[in-house]
Coordinates of C-alpha atoms and ligand atoms in Angstrom, one line a residue:
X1 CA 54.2 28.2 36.7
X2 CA 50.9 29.8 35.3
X3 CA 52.1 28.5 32.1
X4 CA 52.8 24.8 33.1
X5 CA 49.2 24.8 34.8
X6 CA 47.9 26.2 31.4
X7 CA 49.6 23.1 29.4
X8 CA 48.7 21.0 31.7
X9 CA 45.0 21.6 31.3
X10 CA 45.3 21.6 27.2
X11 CA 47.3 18.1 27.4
X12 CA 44.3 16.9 29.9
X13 CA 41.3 18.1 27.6
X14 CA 43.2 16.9 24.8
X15 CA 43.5 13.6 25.9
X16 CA 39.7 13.3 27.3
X17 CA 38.6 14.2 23.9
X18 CA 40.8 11.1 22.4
X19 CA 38.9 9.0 25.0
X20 CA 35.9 10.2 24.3
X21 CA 36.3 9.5 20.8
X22 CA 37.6 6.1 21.6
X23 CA 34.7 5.3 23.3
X24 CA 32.8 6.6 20.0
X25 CA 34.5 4.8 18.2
X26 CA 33.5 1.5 19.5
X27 CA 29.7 2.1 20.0
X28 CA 27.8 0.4 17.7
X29 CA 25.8 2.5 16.3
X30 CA 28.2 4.8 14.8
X31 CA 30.6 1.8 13.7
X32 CA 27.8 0.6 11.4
X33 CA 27.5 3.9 10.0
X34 CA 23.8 4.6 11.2
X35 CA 24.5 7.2 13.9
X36 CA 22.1 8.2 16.0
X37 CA 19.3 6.3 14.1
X38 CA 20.9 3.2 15.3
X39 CA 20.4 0.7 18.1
X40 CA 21.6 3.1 20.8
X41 CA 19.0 5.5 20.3
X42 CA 15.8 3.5 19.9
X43 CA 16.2 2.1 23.3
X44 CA 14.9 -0.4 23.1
X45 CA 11.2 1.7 22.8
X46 CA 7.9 -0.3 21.7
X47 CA 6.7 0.4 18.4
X48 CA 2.7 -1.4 17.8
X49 CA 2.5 -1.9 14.4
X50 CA -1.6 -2.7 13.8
X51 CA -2.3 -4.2 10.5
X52 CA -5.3 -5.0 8.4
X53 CA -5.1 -8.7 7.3
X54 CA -3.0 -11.5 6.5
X55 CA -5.9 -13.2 4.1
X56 CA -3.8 -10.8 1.4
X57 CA 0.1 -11.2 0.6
X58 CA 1.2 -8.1 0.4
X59 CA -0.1 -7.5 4.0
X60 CA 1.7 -10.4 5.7
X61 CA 4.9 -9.2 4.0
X62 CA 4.4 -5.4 5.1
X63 CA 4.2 -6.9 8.6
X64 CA 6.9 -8.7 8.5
X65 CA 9.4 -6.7 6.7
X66 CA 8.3 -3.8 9.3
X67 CA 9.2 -6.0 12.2
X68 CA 12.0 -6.8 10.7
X69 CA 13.7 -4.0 10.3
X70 CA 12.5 -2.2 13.6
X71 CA 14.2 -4.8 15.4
X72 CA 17.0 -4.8 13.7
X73 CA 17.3 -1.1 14.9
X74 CA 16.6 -2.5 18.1
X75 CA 13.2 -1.5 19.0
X76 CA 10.6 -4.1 20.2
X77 CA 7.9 -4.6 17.8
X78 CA 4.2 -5.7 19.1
X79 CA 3.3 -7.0 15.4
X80 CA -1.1 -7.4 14.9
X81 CA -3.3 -8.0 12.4
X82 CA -7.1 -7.9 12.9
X83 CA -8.5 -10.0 10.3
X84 CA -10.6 -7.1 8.6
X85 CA -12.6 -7.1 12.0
X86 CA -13.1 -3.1 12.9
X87 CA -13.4 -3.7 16.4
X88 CA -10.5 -6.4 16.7
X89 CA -8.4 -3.3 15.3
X90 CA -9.4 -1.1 17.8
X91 CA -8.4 -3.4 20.4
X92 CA -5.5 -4.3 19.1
X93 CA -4.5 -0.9 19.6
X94 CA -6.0 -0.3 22.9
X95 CA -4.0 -3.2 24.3
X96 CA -0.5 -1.9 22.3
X97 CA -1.2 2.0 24.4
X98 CA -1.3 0.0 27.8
X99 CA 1.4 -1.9 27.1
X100 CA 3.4 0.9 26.7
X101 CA 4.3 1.8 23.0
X102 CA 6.4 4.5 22.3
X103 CA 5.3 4.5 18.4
X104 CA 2.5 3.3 16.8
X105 CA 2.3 2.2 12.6
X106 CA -1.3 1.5 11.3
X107 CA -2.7 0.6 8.7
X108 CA -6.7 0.4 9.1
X109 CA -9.3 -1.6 8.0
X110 CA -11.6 1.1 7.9
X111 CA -10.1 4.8 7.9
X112 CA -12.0 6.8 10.0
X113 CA -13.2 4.2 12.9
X114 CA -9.6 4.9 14.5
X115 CA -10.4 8.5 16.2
X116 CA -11.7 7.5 19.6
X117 CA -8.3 5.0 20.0
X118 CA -6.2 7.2 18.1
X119 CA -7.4 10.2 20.8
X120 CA -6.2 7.8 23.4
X121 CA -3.0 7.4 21.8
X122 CA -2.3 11.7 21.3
X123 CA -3.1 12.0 25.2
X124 CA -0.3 9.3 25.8
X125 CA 2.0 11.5 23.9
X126 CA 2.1 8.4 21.5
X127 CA 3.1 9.8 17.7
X128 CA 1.0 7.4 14.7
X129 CA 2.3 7.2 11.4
X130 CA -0.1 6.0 9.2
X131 CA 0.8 2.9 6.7
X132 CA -0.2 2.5 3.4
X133 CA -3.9 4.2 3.9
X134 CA -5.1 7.0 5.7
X135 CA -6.2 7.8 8.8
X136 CA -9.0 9.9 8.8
X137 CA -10.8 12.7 10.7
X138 CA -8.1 12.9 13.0
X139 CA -5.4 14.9 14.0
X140 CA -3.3 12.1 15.9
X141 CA -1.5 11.3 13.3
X142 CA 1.8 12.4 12.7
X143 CA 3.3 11.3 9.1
X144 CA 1.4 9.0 5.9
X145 CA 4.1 6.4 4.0
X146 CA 2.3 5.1 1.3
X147 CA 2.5 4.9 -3.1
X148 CA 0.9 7.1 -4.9
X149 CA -2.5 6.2 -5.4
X150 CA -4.0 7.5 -7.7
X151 CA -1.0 6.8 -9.3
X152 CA -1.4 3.2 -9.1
X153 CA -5.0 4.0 -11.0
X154 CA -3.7 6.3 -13.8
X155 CA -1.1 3.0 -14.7
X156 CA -4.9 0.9 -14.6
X157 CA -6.3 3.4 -16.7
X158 CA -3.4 3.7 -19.4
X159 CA -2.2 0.2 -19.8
X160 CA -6.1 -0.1 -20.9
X161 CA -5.7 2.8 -23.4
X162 CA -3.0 1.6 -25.0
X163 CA -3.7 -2.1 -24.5
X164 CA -7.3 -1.6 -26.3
X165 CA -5.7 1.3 -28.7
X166 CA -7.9 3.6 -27.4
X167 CA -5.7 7.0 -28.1
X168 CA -5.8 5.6 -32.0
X169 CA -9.7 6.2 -31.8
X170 CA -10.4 2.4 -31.8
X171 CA -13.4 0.9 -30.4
X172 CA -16.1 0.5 -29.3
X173 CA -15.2 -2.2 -26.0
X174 CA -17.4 -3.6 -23.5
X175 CA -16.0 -2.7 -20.4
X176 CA -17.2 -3.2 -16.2
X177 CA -15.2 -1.5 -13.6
X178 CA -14.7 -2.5 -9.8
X179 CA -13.5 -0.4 -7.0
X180 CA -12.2 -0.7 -3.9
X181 CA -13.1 -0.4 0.0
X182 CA -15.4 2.7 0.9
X183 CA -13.9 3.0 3.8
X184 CA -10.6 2.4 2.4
X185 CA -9.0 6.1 0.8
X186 CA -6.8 4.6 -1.4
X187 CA -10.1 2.8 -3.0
X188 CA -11.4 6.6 -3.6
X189 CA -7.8 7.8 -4.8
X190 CA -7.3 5.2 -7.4
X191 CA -10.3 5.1 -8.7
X192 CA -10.1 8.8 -9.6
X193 CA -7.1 7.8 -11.4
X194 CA -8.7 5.2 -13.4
X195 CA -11.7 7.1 -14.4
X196 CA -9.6 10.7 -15.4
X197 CA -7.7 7.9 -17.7
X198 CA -10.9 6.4 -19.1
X199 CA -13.9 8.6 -18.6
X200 CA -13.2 10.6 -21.5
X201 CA -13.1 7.0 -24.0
X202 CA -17.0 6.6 -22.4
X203 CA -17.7 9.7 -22.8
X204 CA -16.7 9.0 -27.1
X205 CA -18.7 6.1 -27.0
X206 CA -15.3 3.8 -27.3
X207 CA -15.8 2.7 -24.2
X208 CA -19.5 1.0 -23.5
X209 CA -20.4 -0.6 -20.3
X210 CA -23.4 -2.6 -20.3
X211 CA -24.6 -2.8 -16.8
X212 CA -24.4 1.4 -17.1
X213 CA -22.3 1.0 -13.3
X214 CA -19.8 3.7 -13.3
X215 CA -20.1 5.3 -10.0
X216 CA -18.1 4.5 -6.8
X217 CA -21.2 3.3 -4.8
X218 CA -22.0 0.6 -7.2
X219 CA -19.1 -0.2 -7.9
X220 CA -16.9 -0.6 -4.6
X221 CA -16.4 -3.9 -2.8
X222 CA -16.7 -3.6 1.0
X223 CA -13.2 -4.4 2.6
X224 CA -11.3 -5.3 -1.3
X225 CA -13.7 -8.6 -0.6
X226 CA -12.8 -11.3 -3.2
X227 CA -16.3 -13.3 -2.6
X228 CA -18.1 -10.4 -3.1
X229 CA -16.1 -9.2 -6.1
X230 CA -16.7 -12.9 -7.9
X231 CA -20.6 -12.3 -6.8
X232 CA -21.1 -9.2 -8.1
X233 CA -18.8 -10.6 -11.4
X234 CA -21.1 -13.7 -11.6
X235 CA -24.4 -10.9 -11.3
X236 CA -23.0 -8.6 -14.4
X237 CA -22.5 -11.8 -16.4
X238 CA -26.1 -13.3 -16.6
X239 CA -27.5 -9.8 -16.4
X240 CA -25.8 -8.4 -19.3
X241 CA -23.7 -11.0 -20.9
X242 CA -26.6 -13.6 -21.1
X243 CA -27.0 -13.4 -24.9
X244 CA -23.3 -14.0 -25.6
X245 CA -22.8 -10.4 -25.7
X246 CA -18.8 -10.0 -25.8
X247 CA -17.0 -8.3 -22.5
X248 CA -13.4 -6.7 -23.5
X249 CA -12.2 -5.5 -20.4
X250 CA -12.6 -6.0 -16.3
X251 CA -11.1 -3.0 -14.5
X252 CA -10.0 -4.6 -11.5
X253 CA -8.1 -2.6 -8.4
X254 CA -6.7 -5.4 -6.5
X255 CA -5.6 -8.8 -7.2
X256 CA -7.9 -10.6 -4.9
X257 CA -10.9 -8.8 -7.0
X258 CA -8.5 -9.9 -9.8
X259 CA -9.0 -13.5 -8.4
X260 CA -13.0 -13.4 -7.8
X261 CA -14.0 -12.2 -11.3
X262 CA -11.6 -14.8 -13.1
X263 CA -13.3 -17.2 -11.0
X264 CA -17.0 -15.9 -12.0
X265 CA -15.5 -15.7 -15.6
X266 CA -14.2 -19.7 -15.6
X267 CA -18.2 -20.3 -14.0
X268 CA -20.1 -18.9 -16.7
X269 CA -17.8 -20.8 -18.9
X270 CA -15.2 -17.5 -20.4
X271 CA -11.7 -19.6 -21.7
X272 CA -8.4 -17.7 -21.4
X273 CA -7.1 -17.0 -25.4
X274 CA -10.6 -17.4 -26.4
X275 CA -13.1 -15.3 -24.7
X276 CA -11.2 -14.2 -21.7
X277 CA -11.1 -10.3 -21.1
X278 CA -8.5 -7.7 -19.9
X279 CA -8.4 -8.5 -16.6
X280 CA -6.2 -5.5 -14.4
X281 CA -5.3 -5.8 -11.0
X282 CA -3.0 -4.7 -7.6
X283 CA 0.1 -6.1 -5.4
X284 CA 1.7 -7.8 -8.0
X285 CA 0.9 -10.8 -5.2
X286 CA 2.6 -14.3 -6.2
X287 CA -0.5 -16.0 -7.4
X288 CA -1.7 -12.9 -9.7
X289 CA 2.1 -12.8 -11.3
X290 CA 1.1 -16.9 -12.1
X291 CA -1.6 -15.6 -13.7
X292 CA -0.4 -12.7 -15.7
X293 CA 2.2 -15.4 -17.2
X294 CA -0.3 -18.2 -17.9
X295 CA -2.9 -15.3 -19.3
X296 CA -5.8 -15.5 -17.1
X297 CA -4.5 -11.6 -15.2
X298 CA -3.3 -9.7 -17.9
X299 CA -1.5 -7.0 -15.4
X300 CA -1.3 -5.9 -12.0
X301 CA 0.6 -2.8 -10.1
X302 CA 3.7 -3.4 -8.6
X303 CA 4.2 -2.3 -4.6
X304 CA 7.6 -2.7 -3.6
X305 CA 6.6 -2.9 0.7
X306 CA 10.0 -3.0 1.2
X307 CA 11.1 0.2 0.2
X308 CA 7.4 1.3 1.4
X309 CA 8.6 -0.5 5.1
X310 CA 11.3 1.2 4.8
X311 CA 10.2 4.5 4.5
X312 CA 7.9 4.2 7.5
X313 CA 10.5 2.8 9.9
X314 CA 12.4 6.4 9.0
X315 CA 9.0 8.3 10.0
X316 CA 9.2 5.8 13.4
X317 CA 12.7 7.2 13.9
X318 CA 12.0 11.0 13.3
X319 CA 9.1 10.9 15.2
X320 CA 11.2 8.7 18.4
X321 CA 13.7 11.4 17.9
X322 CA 12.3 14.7 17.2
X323 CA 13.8 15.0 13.5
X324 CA 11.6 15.3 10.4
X325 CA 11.8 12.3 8.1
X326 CA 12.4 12.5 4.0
X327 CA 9.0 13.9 2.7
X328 CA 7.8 14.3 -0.8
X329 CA 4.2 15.3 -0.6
X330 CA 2.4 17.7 1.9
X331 CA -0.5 19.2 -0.3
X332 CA -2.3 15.4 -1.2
X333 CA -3.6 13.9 1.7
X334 CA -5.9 15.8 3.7
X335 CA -7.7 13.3 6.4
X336 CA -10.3 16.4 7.2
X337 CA -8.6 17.7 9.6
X338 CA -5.1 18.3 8.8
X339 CA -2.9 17.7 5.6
X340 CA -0.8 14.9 6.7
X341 CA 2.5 15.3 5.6
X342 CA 3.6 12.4 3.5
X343 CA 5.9 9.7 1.5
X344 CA 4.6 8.6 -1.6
X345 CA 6.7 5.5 -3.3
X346 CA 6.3 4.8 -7.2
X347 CA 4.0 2.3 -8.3
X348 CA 4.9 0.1 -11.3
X349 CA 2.7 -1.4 -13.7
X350 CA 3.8 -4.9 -14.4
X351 CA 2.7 -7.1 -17.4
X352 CA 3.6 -10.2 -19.0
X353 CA 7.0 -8.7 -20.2
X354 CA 8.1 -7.2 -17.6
X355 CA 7.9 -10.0 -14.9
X356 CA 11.4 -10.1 -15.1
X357 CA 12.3 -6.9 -15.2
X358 CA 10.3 -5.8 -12.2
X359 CA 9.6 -9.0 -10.2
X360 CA 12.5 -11.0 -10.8
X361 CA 15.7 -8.9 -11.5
X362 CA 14.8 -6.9 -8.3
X363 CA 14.7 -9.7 -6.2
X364 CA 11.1 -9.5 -5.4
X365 CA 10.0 -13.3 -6.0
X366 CA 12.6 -16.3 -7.4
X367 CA 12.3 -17.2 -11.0
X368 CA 11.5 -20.7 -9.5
X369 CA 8.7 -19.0 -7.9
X370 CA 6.4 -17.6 -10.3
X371 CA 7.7 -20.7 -12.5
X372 CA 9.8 -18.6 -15.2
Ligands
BGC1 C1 -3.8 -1.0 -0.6 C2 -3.7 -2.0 -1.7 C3 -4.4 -3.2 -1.4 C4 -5.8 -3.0 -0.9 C5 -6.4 -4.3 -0.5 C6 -5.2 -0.8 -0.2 O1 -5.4 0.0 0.8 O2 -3.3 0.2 -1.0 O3 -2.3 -2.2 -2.0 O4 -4.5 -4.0 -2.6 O5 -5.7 -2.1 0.2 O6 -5.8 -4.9 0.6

């Protein structure tokens, strides 16, 4: 009798557990192979996703591949852009923590005017990951996706090397540099990468720059401004290239500065194949790849924001769930007051012969786009 009753219970359990695993069975997160990172577990939470601008490319497509692929894990996605106004950002924000986000992506317009709303967000018990740049002086912040940056200036600096034949002593070049946002660490990071690359050419007297403007304060472009870029452009040409003087070589850091000092260039009267410089650039954005074919970029860094979107949305899901996402750098980004641990993706320089390579056989823009 005992032993009947102990069968009995066995057969029971067994069969629960085929039930069970029935039931598993059919669920669709598992069935599509994501487990517990799929739509069942983000429950339908909020995720804000605050981003800088959509007057650049690459930002309108790191929005929307970010939407897109939180909601296809089913969260609900408060999507913003602030139009490089500071205080629209905070707002933005403010507005995403009372309407109850669970998660919130940013990538700001100026890195360290976050802490007041980013305080807000820690006493919520709302986890940030940072996008792309760097939230400083602030310890609300729980994980940084982003490329390597200065990275993405050491490619700048040695495409110019070799492109000018620097290593084989040649020179000397006329060369002006332009940096980045001030308020923007990735301006500060990739600069540092240009100028380990380069410094040492001025230093041999290979490398001249007539307007003497080396350092990051007079060098950086408030907010990656394209006006101000093609100002300052249109300034260094009548102050130092009056008298026909020849200029080898624009350092760029983004393709909208790319954009502004072409334009300053086409002004004072500079013809592409005749006159026109080295022009570098960042984003590989579709009108910069036009020009990098038709000579008037002559190369820019390749982002890939989907794998970068990608990586964040597994930092929104480790967070959401208490995991640890993949990580491959926890010593480089210190906001001042923590080391935030990070993702960095690979930037790829991209030139007029590898369009294809990089832009085109990955599936990044259409052949019939950048008119290949
Ligand atoms: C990004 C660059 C971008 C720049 C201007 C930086 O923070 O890393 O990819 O070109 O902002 O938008």
């Amino acid at each position: 009798m005992k032993n009947l009753k102990k069968l009995l219970a066995v057969l029971m359990t067994g069969l629960m557990l085929i039930f069970v695993a029935g039931c598993g069975g059919t669920d669709s997160s598992s069935s599509s192979g994501s487990g517990s990172s799929g739509k069942a577990a983000s429950n339908g939470k909020r995720v804000g996703v605050a981003m800088p601008t959509q007057s650049s490319q690459r930002w309108i497509q790191d929005g929307a591949n970010m939407k897109e692929k939180l909601e296809a894990l089913g969260y609900t996605v408060d999507l913003q852009y602030a139009e490089d106004d500071v205080q629209a950002q905070v707002s933005q924000i403010e507005n995403m923590i009372t309407n109850g986000a669970n998660c919130l992506v940013v990538a700001s317009i100026d890195s360290s005017a976050l802490v007041n709303v980013l305080d807000q967000a820690k006493q919520h018990n709302i986890p940030v990951v940072a996008y792309d740049r760097l939230l400083m002086d602030t310890d609300s912040v729980s994980y940084y996706a982003t490329f390597d940056n200065k990275g993405v200036g050491t490619l700048i600096g040695k495409y110019v090397e070799e492109k000018l034949g620097l290593k084989e002593g040649k020179g000397p070049y006329n060369v002006e540099f332009f940096a980045g946002s001030p308020d923007d660490n990735n301006a500060h990071f990739l600069n540092d990468g240009v100028f380990e690359v380069l410094k040492p050419y001025i230093d041999k007297g290979q490398l001249v720059v007539p307007s003497g403007q080396t350092d990051f304060d007079k060098i950086c472009t408030l907010r990656w401004s394209q006006e101000t870029a093609q100002k300052r452009m249109e300034d260094l040409i009548s102050g130092y290239y009056s008298q026909g003087k020849q200029l080898d070589a624009v350092i760029s850091p983004f393709d909208g500065i790319s954009y502004g000092i072409a334009a300053a260039l086409e002004g004072a009267g500079y013809q592409v194949g005749k006159n026109w410089p080295i022009i570098t650039g960042q984003d590989a954005e579709l009108m910069a790849t036009k020009n990098i074919l038709s000579g008037k970029q002559t190369m820019t860094v390749f982002k890939d924001t989907r794998i970068l979107a990608d990586k964040c949305v597994t930092m929104v899901q480790a967070v959401l769930e208490g995991k640890t996402p993949e990580l491959n750098d926890t010593t480089s980004y210190d906001n001042h007051k923590l080391v935030v641990p990070s993702y960095l993706c690979t930037p790829v320089a991209v030139y007029k012969d590898n369009v294809q390579k990089e832009l085109i056989d990955s599936g990044y823009y259409k052949k019939a786009d950048v008119g290949l």
